[in-house]
PDB file of C-alpha atoms and ligand atoms in Angstrom:
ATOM      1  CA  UNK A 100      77.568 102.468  71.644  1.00 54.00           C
ATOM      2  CA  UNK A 101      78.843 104.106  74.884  1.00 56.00           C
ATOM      3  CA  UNK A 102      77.518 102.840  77.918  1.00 70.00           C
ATOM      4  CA  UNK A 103      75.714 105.553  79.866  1.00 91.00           C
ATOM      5  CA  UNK A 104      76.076 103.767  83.239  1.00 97.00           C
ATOM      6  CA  UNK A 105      79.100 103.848  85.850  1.00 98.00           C
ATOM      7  CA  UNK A 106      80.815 100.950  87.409  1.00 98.00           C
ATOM      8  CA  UNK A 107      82.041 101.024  90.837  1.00 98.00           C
ATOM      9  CA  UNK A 108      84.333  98.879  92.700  1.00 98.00           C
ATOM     10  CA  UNK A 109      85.010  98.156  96.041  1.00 98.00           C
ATOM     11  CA  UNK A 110      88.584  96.952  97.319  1.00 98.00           C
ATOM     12  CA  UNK A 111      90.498  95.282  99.628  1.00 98.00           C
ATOM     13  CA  UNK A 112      92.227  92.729 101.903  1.00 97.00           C
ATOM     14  CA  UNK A 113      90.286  89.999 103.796  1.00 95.00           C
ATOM     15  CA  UNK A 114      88.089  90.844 106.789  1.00 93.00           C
ATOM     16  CA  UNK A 115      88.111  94.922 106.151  1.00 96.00           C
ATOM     17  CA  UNK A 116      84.254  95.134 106.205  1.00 96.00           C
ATOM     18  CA  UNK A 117      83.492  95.300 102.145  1.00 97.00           C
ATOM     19  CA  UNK A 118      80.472  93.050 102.427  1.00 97.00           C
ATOM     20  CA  UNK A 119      79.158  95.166 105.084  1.00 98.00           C
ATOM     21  CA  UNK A 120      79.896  98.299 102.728  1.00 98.00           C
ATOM     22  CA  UNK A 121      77.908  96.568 100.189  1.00 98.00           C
ATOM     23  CA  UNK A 122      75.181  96.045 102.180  1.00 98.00           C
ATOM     24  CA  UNK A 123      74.860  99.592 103.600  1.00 98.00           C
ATOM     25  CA  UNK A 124      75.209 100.931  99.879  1.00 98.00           C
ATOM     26  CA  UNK A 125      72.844  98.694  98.664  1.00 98.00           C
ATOM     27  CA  UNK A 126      70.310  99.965 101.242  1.00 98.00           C
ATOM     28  CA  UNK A 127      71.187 103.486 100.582  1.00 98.00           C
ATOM     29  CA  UNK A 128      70.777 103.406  96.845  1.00 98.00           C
ATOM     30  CA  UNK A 129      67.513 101.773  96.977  1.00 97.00           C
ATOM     31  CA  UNK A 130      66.229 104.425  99.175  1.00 96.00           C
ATOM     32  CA  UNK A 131      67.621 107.105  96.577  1.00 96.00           C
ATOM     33  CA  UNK A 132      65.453 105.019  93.948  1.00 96.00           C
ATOM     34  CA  UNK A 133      68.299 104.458  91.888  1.00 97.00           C
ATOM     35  CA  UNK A 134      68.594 101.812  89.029  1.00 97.00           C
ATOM     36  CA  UNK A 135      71.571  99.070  90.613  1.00 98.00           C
ATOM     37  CA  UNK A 136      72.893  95.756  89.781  1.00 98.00           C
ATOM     38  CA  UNK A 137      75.577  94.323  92.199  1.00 98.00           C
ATOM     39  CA  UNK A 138      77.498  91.674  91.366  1.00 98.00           C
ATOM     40  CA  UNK A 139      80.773  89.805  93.489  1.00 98.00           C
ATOM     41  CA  UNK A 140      84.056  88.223  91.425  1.00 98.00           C
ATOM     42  CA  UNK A 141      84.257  86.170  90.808  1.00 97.00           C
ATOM     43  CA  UNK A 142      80.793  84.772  90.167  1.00 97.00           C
ATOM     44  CA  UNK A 143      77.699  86.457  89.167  1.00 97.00           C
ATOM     45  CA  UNK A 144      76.906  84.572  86.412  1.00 98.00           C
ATOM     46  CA  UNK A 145      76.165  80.412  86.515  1.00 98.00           C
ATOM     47  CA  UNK A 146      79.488  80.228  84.924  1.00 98.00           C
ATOM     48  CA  UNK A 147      81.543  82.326  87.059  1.00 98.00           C
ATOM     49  CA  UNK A 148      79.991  80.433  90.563  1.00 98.00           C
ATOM     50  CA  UNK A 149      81.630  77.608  88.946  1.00 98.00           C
ATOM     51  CA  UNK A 150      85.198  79.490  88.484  1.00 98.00           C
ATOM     52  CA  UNK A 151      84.578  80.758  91.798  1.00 98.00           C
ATOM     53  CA  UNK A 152      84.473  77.202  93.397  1.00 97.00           C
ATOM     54  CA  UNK A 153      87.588  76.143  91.252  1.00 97.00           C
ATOM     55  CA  UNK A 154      89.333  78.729  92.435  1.00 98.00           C
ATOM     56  CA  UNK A 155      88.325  78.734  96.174  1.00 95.00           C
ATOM     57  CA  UNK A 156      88.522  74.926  96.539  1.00 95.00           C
ATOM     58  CA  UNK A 157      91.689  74.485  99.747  1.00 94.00           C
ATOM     59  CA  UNK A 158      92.072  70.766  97.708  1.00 95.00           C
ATOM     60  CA  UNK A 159      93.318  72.569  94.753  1.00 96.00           C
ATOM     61  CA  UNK A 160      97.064  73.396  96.497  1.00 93.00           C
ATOM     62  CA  UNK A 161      98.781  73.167  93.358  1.00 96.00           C
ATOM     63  CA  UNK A 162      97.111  75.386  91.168  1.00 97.00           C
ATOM     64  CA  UNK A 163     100.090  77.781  89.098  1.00 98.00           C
ATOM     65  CA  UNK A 164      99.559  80.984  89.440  1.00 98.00           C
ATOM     66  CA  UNK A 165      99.114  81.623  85.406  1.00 98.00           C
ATOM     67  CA  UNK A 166      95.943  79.245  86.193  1.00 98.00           C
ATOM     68  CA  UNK A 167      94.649  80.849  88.338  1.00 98.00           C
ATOM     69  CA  UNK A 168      95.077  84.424  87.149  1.00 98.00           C
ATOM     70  CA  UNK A 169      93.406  83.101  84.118  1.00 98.00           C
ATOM     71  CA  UNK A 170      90.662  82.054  85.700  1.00 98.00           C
ATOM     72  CA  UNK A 171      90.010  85.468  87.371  1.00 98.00           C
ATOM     73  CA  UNK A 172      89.789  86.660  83.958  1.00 98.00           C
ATOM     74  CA  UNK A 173      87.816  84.098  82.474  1.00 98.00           C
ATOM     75  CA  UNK A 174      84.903  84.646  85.588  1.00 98.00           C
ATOM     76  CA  UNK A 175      85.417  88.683  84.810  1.00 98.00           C
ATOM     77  CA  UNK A 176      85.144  88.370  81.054  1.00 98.00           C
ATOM     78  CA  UNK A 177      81.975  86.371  81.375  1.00 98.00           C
ATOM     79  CA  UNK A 178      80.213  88.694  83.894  1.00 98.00           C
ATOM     80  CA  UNK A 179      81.012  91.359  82.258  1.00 98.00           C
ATOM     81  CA  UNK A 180      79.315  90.354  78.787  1.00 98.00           C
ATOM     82  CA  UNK A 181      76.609  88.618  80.470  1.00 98.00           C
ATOM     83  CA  UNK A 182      75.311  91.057  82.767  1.00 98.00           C
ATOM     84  CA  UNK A 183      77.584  94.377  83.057  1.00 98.00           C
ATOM     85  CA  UNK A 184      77.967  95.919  80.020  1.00 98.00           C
ATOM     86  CA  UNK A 185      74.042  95.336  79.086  1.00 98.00           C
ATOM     87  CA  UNK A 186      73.438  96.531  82.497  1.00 98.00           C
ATOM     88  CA  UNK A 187      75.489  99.730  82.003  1.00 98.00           C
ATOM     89  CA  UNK A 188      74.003 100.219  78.446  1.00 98.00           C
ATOM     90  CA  UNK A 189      70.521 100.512  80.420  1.00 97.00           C
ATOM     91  CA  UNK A 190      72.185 102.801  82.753  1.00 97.00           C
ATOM     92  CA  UNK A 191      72.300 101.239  85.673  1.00 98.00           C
ATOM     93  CA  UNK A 192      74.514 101.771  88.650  1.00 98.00           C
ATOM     94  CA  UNK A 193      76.762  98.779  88.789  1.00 98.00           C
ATOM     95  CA  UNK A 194      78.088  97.813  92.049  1.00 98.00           C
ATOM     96  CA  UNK A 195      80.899  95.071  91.792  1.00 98.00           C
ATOM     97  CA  UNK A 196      82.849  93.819  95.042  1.00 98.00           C
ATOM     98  CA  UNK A 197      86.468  93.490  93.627  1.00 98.00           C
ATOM     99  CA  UNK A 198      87.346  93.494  90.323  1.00 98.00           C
ATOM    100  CA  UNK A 199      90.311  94.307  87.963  1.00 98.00           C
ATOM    101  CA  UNK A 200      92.784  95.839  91.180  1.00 98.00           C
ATOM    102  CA  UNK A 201      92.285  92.352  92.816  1.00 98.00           C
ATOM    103  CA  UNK A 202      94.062  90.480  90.285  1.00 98.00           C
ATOM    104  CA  UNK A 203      96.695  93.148  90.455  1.00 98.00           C
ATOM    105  CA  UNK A 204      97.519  92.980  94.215  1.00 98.00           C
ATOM    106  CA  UNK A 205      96.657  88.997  94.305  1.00 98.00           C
ATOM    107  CA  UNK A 206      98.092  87.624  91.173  1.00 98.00           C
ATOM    108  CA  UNK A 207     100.190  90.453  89.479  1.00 98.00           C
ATOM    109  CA  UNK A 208     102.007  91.294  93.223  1.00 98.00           C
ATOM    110  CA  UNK A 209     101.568  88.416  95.935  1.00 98.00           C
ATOM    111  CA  UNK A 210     101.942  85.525  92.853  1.00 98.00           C
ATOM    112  CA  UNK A 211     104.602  87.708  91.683  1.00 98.00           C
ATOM    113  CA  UNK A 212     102.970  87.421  87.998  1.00 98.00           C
ATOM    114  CA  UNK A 213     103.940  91.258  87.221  1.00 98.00           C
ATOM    115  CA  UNK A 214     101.644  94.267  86.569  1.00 98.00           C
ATOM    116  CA  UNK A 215     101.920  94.228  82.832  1.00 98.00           C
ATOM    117  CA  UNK A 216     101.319  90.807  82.323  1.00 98.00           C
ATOM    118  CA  UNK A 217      97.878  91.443  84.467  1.00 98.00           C
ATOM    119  CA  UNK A 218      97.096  94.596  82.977  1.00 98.00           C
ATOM    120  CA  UNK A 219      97.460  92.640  79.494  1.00 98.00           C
ATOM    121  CA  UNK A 220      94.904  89.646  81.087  1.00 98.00           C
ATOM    122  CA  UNK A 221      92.976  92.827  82.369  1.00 98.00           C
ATOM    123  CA  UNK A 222      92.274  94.386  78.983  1.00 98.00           C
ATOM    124  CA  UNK A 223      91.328  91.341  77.397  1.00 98.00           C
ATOM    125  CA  UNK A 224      89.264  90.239  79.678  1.00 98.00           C
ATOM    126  CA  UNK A 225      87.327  93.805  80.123  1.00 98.00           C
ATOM    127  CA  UNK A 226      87.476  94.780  76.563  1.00 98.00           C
ATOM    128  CA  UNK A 227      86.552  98.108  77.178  1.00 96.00           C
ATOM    129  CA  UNK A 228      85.001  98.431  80.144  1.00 98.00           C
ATOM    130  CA  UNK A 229      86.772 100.116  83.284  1.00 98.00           C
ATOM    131  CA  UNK A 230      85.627 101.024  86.841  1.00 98.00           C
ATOM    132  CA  UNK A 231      84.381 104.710  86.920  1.00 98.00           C
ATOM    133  CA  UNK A 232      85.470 104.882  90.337  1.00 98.00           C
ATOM    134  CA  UNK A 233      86.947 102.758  92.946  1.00 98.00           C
ATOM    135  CA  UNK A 234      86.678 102.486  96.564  1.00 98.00           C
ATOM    136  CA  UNK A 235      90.210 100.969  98.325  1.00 98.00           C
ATOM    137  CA  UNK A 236      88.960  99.884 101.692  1.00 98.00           C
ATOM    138  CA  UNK A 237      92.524 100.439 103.307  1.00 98.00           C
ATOM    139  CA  UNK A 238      93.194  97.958 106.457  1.00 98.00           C
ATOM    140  CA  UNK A 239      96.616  96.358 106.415  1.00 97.00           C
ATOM    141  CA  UNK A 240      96.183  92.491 106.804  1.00 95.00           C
ATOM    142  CA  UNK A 241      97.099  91.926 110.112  1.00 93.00           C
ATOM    143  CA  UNK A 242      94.047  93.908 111.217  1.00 92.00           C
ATOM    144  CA  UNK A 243      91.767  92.514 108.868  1.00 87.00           C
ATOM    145  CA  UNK A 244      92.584  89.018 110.151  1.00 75.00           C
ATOM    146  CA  UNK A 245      91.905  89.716 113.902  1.00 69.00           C
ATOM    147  CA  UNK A 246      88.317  91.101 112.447  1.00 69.00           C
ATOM    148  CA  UNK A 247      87.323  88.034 111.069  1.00 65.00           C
ATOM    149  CA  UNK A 248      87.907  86.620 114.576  1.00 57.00           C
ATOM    150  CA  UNK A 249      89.896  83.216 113.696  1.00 53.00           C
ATOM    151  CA  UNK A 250      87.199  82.207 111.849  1.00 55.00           C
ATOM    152  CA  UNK A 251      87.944  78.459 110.372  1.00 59.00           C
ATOM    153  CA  UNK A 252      89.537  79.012 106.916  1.00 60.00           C
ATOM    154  CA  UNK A 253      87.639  77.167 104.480  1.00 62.00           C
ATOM    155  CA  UNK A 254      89.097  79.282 101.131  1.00 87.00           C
ATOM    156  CA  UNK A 255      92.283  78.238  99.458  1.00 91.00           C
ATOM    157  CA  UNK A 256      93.147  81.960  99.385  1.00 91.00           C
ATOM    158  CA  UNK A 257      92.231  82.975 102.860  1.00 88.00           C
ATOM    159  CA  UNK A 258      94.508  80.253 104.210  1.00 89.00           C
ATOM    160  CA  UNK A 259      97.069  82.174 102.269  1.00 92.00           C
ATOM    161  CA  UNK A 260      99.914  82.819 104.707  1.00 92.00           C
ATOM    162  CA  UNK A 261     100.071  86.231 106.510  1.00 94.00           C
ATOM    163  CA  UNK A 262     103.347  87.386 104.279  1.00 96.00           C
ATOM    164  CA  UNK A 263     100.942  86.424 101.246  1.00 96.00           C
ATOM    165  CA  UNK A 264      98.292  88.885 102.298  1.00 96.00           C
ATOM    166  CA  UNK A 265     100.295  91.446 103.361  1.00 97.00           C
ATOM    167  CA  UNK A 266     102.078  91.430  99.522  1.00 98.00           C
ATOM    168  CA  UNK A 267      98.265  91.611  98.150  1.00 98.00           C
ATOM    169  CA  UNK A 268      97.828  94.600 100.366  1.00 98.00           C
ATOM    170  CA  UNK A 269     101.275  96.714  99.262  1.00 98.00           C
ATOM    171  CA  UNK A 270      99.616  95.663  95.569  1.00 98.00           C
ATOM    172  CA  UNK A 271      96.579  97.712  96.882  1.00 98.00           C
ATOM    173  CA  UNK A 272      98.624 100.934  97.595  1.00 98.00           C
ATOM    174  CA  UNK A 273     100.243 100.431  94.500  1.00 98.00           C
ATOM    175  CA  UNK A 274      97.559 100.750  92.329  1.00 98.00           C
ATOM    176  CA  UNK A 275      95.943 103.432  94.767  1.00 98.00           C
ATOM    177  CA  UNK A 276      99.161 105.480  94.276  1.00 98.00           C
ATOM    178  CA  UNK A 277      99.115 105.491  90.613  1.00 98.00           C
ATOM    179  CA  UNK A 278      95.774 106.207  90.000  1.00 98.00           C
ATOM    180  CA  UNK A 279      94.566 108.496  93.093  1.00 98.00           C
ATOM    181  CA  UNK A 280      91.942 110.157  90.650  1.00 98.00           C
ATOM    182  CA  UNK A 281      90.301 106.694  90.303  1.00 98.00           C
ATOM    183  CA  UNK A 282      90.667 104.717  93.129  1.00 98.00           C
ATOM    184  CA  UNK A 283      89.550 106.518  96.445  1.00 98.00           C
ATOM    185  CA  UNK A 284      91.763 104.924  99.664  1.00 98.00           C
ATOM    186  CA  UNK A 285      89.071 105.032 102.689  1.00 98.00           C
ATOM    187  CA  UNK A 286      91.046 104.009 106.154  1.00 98.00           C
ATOM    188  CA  UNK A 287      88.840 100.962 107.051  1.00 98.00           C
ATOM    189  CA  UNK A 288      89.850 101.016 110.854  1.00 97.00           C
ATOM    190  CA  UNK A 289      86.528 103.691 111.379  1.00 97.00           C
ATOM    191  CA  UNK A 290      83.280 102.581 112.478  1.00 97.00           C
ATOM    192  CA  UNK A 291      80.918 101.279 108.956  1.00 98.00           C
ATOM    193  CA  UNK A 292      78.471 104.178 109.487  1.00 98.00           C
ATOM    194  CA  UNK A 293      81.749 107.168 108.811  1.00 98.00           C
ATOM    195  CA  UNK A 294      82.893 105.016 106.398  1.00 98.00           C
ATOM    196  CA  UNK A 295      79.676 104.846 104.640  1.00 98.00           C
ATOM    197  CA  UNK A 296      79.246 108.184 105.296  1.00 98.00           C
ATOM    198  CA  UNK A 297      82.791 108.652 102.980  1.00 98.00           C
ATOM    199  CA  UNK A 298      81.369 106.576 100.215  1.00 98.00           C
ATOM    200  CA  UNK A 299      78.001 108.338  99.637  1.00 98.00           C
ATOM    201  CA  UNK A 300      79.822 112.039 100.216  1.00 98.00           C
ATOM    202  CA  UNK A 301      82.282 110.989  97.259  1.00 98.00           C
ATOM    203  CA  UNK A 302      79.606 109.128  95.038  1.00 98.00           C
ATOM    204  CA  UNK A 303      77.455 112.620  95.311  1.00 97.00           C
ATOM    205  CA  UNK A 304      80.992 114.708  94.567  1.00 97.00           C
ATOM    206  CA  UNK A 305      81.529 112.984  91.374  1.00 97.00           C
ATOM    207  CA  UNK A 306      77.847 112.937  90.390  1.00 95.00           C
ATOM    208  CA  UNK A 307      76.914 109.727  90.483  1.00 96.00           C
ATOM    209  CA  UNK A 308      74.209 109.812  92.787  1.00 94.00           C
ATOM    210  CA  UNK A 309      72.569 113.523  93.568  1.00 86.00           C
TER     211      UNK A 309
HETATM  212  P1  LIG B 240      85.849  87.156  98.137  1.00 66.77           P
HETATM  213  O1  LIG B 240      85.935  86.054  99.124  1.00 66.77           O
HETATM  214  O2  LIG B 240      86.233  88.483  98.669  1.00 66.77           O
HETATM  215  O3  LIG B 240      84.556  87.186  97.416  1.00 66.77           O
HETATM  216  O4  LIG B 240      86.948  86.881  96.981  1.00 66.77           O
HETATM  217  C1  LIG B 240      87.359  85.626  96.652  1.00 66.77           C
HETATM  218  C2  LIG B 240      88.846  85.492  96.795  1.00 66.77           C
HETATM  219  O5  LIG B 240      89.447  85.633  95.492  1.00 66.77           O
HETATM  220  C3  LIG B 240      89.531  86.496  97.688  1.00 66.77           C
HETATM  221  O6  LIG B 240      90.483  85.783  98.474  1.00 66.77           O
HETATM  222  C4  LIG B 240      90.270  87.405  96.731  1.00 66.77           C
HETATM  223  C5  LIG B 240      90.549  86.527  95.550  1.00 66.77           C
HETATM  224  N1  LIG B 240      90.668  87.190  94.241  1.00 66.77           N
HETATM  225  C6  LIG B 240      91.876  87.105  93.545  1.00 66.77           C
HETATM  226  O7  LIG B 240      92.840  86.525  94.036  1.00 66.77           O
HETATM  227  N2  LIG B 240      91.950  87.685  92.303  1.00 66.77           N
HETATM  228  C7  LIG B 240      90.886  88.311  91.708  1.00 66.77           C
HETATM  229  O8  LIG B 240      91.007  88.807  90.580  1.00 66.77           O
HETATM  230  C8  LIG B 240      89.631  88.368  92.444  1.00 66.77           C
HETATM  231  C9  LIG B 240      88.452  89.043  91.823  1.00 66.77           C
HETATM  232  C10 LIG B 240      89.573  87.804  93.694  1.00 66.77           C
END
């Protein structure tokens, strides 16, 4: 059966304001009385929470990249069973902060794992469910970091070096090259109400909220 839903992603580096794009969203769909689910990755689901800690545990230094790429995939492929694609079916906005383009620019391009192997990981993981549209909150990582103010890094990925994050963001305009019809670049250096502003203008463009 075809789900009659969409899926929307949001996307980025560290620190370029997606939570607070979330929120606003969140707000403004409820207001429009719209049927939403939003979900993070990983996580969302009781097994995916448990991924997530795996994954964002600094103590786990030596985790290969293969694991952990996997493990994206494994959180993904539960959440999406569990609680997208019924969602979706219902016909229900889905809201999901990062998804498939993260383990692209993290794993496939800063762990140097290679687009096709991801996009293979990608597709088995999502059977065949793909974001309708995608929102690539563009900040280049050295901005990003001064946002978050120094903040004490407590994530094994955060505390990524600078080089690291600036490889995950070159992933980002990548994937944002190749598929401009999808994925919607949004310079994240504005103030959150214009950039908000952006979102809802293009969500009403493509018809998914009137
Ligand atoms: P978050 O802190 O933005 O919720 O995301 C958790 C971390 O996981 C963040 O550093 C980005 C990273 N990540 C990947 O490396 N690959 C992925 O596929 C996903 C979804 C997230």
């Amino acid at each position: 059966m075809r789900e009659q839903g969409k899926l929307i992603t949001l996307e980025g580096c560290e620190g370029v304001g997606k939570s607070t794009q979330i929120r606003m969203l969140q707000a403004y769909l409820d207001e429009a009385g719209c049927e939403t689910l939003f979900v993070r990755e990983p996580g969302s689901t009781s097994i995916g929470e448990r991924i997530r800690a795996l994954l964002i545990d600094p103590s786990h230094r030596d985790m290969h990249a293969r694991c952990e790429a996997l493990l994206y995939c494994a959180a993904r492929a539960q959440m999406i069973e569990s609680v997208v694609r019924p969602a979706l079916r219902r016909g229900t906005i889905v809201v999901c902060d990062r998804f498939i383009d993260s383990t692209y620019a993290y794993q496939g391009i800063a762990r140097n794992l290679g687009g096709e192997a991801i996009a293979a990981l990608n597709r088995f993981a999502c059977d065949d469910i793909a974001p309708d549209l995608t929102f690539f909150l563009d900040l280049p990582p050295e901005q990003g970091f001064r946002r978050k103010g120094g903040a004490d890094v407590a994530d094994r990925m955060e505390g990524e070096a600078l080089a690291f994050h600036q490889d995950v963001y070159r992933g980002y305009c990548a994937a944002a090259e190749r598929e401009p019809q999808r994925i919607v670049r949004i310079d994240a250096s504005a103030d959150a109400q214009s950039i908000h502003a952006q979102i809802v203008q293009c969500l009403r463009a493509r018809g998914i909220v009137r």
